[in-house]
GROMACS .gro file of C-alpha atoms in nm:
model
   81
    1UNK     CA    1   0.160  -0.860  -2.208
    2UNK     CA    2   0.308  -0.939  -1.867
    3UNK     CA    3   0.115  -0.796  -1.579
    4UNK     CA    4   0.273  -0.857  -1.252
    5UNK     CA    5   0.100  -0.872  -0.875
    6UNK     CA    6   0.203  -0.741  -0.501
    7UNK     CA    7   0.118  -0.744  -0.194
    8UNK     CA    8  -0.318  -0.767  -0.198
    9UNK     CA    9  -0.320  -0.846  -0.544
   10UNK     CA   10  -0.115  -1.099  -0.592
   11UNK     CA   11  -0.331  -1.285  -0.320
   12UNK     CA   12  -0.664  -1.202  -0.500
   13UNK     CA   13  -0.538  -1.315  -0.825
   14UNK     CA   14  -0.359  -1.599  -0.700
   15UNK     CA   15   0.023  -1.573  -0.909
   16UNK     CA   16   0.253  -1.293  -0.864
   17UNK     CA   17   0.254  -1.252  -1.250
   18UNK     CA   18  -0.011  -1.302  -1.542
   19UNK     CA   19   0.028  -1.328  -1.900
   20UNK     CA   20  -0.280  -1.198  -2.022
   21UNK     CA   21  -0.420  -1.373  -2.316
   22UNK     CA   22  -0.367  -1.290  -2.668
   23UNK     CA   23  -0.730  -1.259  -2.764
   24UNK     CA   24  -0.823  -1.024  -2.437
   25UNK     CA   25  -0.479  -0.812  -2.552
   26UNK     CA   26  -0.618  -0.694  -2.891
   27UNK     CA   27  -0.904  -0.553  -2.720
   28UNK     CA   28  -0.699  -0.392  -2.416
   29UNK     CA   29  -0.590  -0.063  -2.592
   30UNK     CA   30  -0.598   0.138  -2.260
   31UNK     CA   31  -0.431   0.098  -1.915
   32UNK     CA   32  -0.843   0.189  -1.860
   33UNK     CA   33  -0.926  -0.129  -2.044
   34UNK     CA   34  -0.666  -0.358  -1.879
   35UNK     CA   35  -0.808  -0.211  -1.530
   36UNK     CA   36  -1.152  -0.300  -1.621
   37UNK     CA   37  -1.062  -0.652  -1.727
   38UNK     CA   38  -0.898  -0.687  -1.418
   39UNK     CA   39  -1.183  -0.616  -1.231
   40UNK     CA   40  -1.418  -0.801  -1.390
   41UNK     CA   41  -1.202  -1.124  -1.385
   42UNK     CA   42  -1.123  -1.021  -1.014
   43UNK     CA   43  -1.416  -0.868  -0.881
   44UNK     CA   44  -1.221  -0.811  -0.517
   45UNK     CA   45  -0.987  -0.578  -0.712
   46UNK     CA   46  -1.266  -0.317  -0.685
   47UNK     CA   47  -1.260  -0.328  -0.291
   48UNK     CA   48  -0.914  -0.189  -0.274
   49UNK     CA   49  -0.928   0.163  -0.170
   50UNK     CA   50  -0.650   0.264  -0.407
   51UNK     CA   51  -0.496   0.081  -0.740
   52UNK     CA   52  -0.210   0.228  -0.899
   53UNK     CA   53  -0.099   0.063  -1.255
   54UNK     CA   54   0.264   0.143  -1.346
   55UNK     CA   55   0.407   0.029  -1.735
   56UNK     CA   56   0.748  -0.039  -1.826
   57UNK     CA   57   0.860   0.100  -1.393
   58UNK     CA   58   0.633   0.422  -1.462
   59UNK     CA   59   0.307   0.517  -1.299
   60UNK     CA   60   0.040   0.577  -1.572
   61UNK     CA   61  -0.301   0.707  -1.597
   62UNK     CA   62  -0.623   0.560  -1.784
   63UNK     CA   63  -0.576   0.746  -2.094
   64UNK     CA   64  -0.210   0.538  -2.171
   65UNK     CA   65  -0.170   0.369  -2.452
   66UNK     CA   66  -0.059  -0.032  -2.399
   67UNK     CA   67   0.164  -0.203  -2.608
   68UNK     CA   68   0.152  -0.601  -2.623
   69UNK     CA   69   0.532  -0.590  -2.509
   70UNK     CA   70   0.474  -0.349  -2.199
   71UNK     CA   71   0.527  -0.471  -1.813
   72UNK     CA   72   0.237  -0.360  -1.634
   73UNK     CA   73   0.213  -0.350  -1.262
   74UNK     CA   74  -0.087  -0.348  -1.047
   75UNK     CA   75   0.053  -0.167  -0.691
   76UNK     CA   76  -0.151  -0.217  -0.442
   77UNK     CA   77  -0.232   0.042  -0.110
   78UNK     CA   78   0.024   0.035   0.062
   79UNK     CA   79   0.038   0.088   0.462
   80UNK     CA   80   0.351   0.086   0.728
   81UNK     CA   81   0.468   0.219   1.018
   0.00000   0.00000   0.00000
């Protein structure tokens, strides 16, 4: 399972992509459990004010189901002007 990094994230983690291990995959069942994982590996993950996760280019909630194949995307807050 690929999970690739912008913007904030990316710096926090420290790789604009990470392939999360095999053993720490069995046990992520969840986009929930992957986000929790996340933060507890990268505790500065839980300062962001906002943290969407997409899979496979689509924006998913806790409740979805992973897949070892899936492309997940932590997207950061995003600001402009």
């Amino acid at each position: 399972m690929t999970v690739l990094l912008f913007g904030i994230t990316r710096d926090i983690v420290g790789s604009g992509a990470l392939e999360m291990p095999a053993d720490k995959v069995r046990d992520m069942l969840t986009v929930g459990d992957l986000r929790s994982y996340m933060e507890d590996s990268y505790p500065a993950l839980r300062n962001l004010s906002s943290l969407m996760v997409a899979v496979n280019n689509s924006y998913a909630e806790d409740d979805m189901k992973l897949d070892n194949f899936d492309e997940i995307a932590l997207i950061p807050p995003v600001s402009g002007g």
